[in-house]
mmCIF file with all atom_site columns, C-alpha atoms in Angstrom:
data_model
loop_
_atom_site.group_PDB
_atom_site.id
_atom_site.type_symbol
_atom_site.label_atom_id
_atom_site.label_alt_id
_atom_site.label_comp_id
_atom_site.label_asym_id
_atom_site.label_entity_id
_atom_site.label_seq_id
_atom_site.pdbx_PDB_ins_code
_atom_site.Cartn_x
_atom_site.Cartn_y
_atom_site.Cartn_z
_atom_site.occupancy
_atom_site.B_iso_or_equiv
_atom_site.pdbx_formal_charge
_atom_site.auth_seq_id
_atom_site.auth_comp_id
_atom_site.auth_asym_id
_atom_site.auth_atom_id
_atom_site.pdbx_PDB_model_num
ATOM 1  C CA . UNK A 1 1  ? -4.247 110.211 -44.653 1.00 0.00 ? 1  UNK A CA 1
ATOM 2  C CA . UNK A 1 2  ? -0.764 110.816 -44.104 1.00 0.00 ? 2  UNK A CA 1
ATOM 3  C CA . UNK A 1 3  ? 1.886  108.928 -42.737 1.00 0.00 ? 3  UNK A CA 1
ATOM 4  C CA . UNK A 1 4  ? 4.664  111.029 -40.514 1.00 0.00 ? 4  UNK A CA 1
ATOM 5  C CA . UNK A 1 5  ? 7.030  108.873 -39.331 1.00 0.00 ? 5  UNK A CA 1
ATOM 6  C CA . UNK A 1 6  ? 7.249  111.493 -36.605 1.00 0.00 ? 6  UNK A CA 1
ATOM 7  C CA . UNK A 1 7  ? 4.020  110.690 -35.129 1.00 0.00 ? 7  UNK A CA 1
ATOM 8  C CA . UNK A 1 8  ? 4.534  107.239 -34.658 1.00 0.00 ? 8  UNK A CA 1
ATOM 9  C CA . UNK A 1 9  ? 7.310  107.061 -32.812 1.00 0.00 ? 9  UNK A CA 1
ATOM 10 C CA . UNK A 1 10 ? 6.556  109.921 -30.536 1.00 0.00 ? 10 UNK A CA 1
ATOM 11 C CA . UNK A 1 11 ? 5.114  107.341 -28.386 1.00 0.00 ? 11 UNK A CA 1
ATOM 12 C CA . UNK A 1 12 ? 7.856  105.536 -28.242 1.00 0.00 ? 12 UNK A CA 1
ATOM 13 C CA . UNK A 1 13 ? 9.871  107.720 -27.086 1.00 0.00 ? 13 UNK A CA 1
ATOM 14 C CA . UNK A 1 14 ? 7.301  109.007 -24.827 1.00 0.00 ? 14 UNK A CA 1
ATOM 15 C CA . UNK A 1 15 ? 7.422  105.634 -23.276 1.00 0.00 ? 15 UNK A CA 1
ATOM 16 C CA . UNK A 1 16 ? 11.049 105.455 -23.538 1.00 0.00 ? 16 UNK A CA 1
ATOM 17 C CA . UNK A 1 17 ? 11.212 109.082 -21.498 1.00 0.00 ? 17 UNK A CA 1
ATOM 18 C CA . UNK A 1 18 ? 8.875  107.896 -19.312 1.00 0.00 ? 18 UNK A CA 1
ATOM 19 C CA . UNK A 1 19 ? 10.505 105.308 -18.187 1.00 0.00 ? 19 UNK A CA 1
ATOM 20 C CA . UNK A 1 20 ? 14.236 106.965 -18.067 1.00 0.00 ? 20 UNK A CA 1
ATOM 21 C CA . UNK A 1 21 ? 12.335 109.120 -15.651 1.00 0.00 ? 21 UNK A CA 1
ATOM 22 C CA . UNK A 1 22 ? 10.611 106.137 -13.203 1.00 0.00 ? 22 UNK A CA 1
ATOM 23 C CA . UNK A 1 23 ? 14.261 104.567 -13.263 1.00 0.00 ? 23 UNK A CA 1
ATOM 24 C CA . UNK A 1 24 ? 16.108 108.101 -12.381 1.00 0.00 ? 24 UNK A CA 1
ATOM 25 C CA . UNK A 1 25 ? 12.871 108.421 -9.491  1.00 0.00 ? 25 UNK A CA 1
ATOM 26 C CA . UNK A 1 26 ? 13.473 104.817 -8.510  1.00 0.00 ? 26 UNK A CA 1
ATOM 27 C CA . UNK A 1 27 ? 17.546 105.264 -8.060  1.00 0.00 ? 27 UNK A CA 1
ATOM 28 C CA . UNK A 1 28 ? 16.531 109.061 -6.118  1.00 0.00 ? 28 UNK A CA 1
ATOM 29 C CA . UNK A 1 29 ? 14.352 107.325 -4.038  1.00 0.00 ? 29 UNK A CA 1
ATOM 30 C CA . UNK A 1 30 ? 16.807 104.616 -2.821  1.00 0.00 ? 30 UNK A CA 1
ATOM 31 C CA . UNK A 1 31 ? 19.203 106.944 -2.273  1.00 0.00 ? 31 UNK A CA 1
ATOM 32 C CA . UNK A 1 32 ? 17.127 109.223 -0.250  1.00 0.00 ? 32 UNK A CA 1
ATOM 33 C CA . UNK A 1 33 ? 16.882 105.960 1.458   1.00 0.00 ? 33 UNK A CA 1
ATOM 34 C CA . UNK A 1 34 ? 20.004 105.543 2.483   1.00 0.00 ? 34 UNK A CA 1
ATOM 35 C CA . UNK A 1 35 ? 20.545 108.769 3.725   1.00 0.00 ? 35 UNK A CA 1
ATOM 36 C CA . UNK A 1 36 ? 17.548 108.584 6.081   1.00 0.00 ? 36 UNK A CA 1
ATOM 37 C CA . UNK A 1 37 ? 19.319 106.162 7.577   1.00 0.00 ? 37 UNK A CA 1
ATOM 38 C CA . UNK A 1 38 ? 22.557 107.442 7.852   1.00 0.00 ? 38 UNK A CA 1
ATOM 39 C CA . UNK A 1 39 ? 21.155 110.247 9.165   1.00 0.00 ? 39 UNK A CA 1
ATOM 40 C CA . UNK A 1 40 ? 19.107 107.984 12.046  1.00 0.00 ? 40 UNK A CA 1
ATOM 41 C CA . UNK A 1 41 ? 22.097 105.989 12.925  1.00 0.00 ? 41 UNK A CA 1
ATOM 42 C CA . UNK A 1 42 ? 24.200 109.286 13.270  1.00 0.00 ? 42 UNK A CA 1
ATOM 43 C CA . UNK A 1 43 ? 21.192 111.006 15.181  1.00 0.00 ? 43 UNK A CA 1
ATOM 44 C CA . UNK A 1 44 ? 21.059 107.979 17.689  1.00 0.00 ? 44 UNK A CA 1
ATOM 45 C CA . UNK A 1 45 ? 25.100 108.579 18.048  1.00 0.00 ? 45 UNK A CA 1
ATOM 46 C CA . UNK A 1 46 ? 24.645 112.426 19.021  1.00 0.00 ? 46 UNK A CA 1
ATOM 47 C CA . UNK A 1 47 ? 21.865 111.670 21.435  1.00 0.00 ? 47 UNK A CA 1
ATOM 48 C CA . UNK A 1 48 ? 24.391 109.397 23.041  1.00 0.00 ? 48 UNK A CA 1
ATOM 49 C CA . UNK A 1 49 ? 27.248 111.455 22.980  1.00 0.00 ? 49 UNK A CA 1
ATOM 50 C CA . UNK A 1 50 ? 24.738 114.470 24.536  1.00 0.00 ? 50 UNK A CA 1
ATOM 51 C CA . UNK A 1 51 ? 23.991 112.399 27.576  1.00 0.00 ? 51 UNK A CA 1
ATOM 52 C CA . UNK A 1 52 ? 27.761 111.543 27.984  1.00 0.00 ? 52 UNK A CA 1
ATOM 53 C CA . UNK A 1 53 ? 28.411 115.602 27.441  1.00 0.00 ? 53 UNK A CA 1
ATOM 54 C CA . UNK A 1 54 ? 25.818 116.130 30.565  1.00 0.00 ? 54 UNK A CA 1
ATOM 55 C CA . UNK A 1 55 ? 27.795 114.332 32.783  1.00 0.00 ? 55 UNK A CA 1
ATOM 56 C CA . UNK A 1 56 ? 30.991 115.631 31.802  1.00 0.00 ? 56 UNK A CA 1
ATOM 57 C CA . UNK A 1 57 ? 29.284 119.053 32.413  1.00 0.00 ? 57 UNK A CA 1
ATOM 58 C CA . UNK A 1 58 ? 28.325 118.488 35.945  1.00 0.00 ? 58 UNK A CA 1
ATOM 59 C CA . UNK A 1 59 ? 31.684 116.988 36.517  1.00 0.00 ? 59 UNK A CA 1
ATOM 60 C CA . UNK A 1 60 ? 33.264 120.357 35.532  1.00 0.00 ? 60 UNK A CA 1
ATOM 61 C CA . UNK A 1 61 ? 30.815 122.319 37.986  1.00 0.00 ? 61 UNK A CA 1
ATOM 62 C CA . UNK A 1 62 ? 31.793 120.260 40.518  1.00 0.00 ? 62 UNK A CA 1
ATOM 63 C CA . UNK A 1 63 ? 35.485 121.071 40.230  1.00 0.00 ? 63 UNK A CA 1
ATOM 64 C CA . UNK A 1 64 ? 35.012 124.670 39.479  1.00 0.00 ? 64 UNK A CA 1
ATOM 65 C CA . UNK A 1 65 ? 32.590 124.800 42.917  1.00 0.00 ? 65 UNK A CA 1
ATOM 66 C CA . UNK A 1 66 ? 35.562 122.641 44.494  1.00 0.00 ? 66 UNK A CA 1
ATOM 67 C CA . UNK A 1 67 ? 38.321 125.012 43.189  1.00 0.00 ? 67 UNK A CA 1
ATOM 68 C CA . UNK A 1 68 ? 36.213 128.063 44.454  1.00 0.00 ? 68 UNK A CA 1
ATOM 69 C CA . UNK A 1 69 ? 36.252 127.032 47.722  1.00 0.00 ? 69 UNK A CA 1
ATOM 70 C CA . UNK A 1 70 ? 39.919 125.741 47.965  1.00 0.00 ? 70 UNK A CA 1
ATOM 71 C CA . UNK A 1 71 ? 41.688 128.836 45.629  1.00 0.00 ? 71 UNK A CA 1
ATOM 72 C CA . UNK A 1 72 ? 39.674 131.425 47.374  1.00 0.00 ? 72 UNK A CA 1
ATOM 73 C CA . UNK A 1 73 ? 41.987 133.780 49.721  1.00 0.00 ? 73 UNK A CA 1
ATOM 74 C CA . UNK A 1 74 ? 39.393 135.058 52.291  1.00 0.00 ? 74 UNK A CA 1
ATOM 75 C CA . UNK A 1 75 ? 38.194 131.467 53.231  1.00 0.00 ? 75 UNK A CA 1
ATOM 76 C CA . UNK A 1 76 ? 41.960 130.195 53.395  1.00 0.00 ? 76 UNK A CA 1
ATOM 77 C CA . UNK A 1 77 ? 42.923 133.027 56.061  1.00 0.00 ? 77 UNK A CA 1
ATOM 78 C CA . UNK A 1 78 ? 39.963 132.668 58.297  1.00 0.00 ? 78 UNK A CA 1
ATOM 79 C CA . UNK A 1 79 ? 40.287 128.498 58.353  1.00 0.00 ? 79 UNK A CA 1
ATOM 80 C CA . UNK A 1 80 ? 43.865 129.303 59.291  1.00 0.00 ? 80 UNK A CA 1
ATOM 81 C CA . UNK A 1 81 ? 43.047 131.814 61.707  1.00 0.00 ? 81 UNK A CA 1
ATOM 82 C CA . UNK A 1 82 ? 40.662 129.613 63.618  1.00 0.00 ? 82 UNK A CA 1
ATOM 83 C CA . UNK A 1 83 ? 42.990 126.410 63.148  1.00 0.00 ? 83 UNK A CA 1
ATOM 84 C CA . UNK A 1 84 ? 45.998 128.465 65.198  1.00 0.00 ? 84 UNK A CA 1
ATOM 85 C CA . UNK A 1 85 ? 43.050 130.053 67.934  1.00 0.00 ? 85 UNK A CA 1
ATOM 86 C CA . UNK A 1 86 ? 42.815 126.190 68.655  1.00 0.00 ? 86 UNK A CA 1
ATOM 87 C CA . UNK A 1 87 ? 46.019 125.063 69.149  1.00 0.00 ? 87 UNK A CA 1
ATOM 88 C CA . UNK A 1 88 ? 46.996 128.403 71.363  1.00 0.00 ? 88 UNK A CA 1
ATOM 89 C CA . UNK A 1 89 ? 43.784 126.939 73.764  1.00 0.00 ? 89 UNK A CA 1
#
């Protein structure tokens, strides 16, 4: 028999590699971590900011409707029209 100082300390550093590699896994692991919960609190945020966007949209329906009805020529004449018939009675 032999003796390679190569084979004895390959498990060593085996062991040494080994646990390099649960440390690295370990600080990957937190980090993923943290970003899962970055990434809930910012989720939470745009589902709150969505809700806030739906109103906002059916405010601006509501003033493009209003506009419609107030910038629209036809409509104007006629209500004009009908307010003067009135009066002349």
């Amino acid at each position: 028999m032999s003796y390679t100082p190569f084979a004895s300390a390959q498990p060593s550093s085996q062991a040494s590699a080994k646990t390099r590699q649960i440390a690295h896994l370990a600080q990957q692991l937190q980090l993923l971590a943290q970003r899962t919960e970055q990434l809930e609190q910012l989720s939470a945020t745009t589902a709150e900011q969505a809700s806030y966007m739906r109103l906002l949209g059916g405010y601006h329906a509501a003033w493009f409707m209003a506009s419609q009805r107030v910038m629209t020529p036809g409509d104007a004449s006629d209500d004009q029209g009908e307010a003067q018939g009135q009066q002349g009675q």
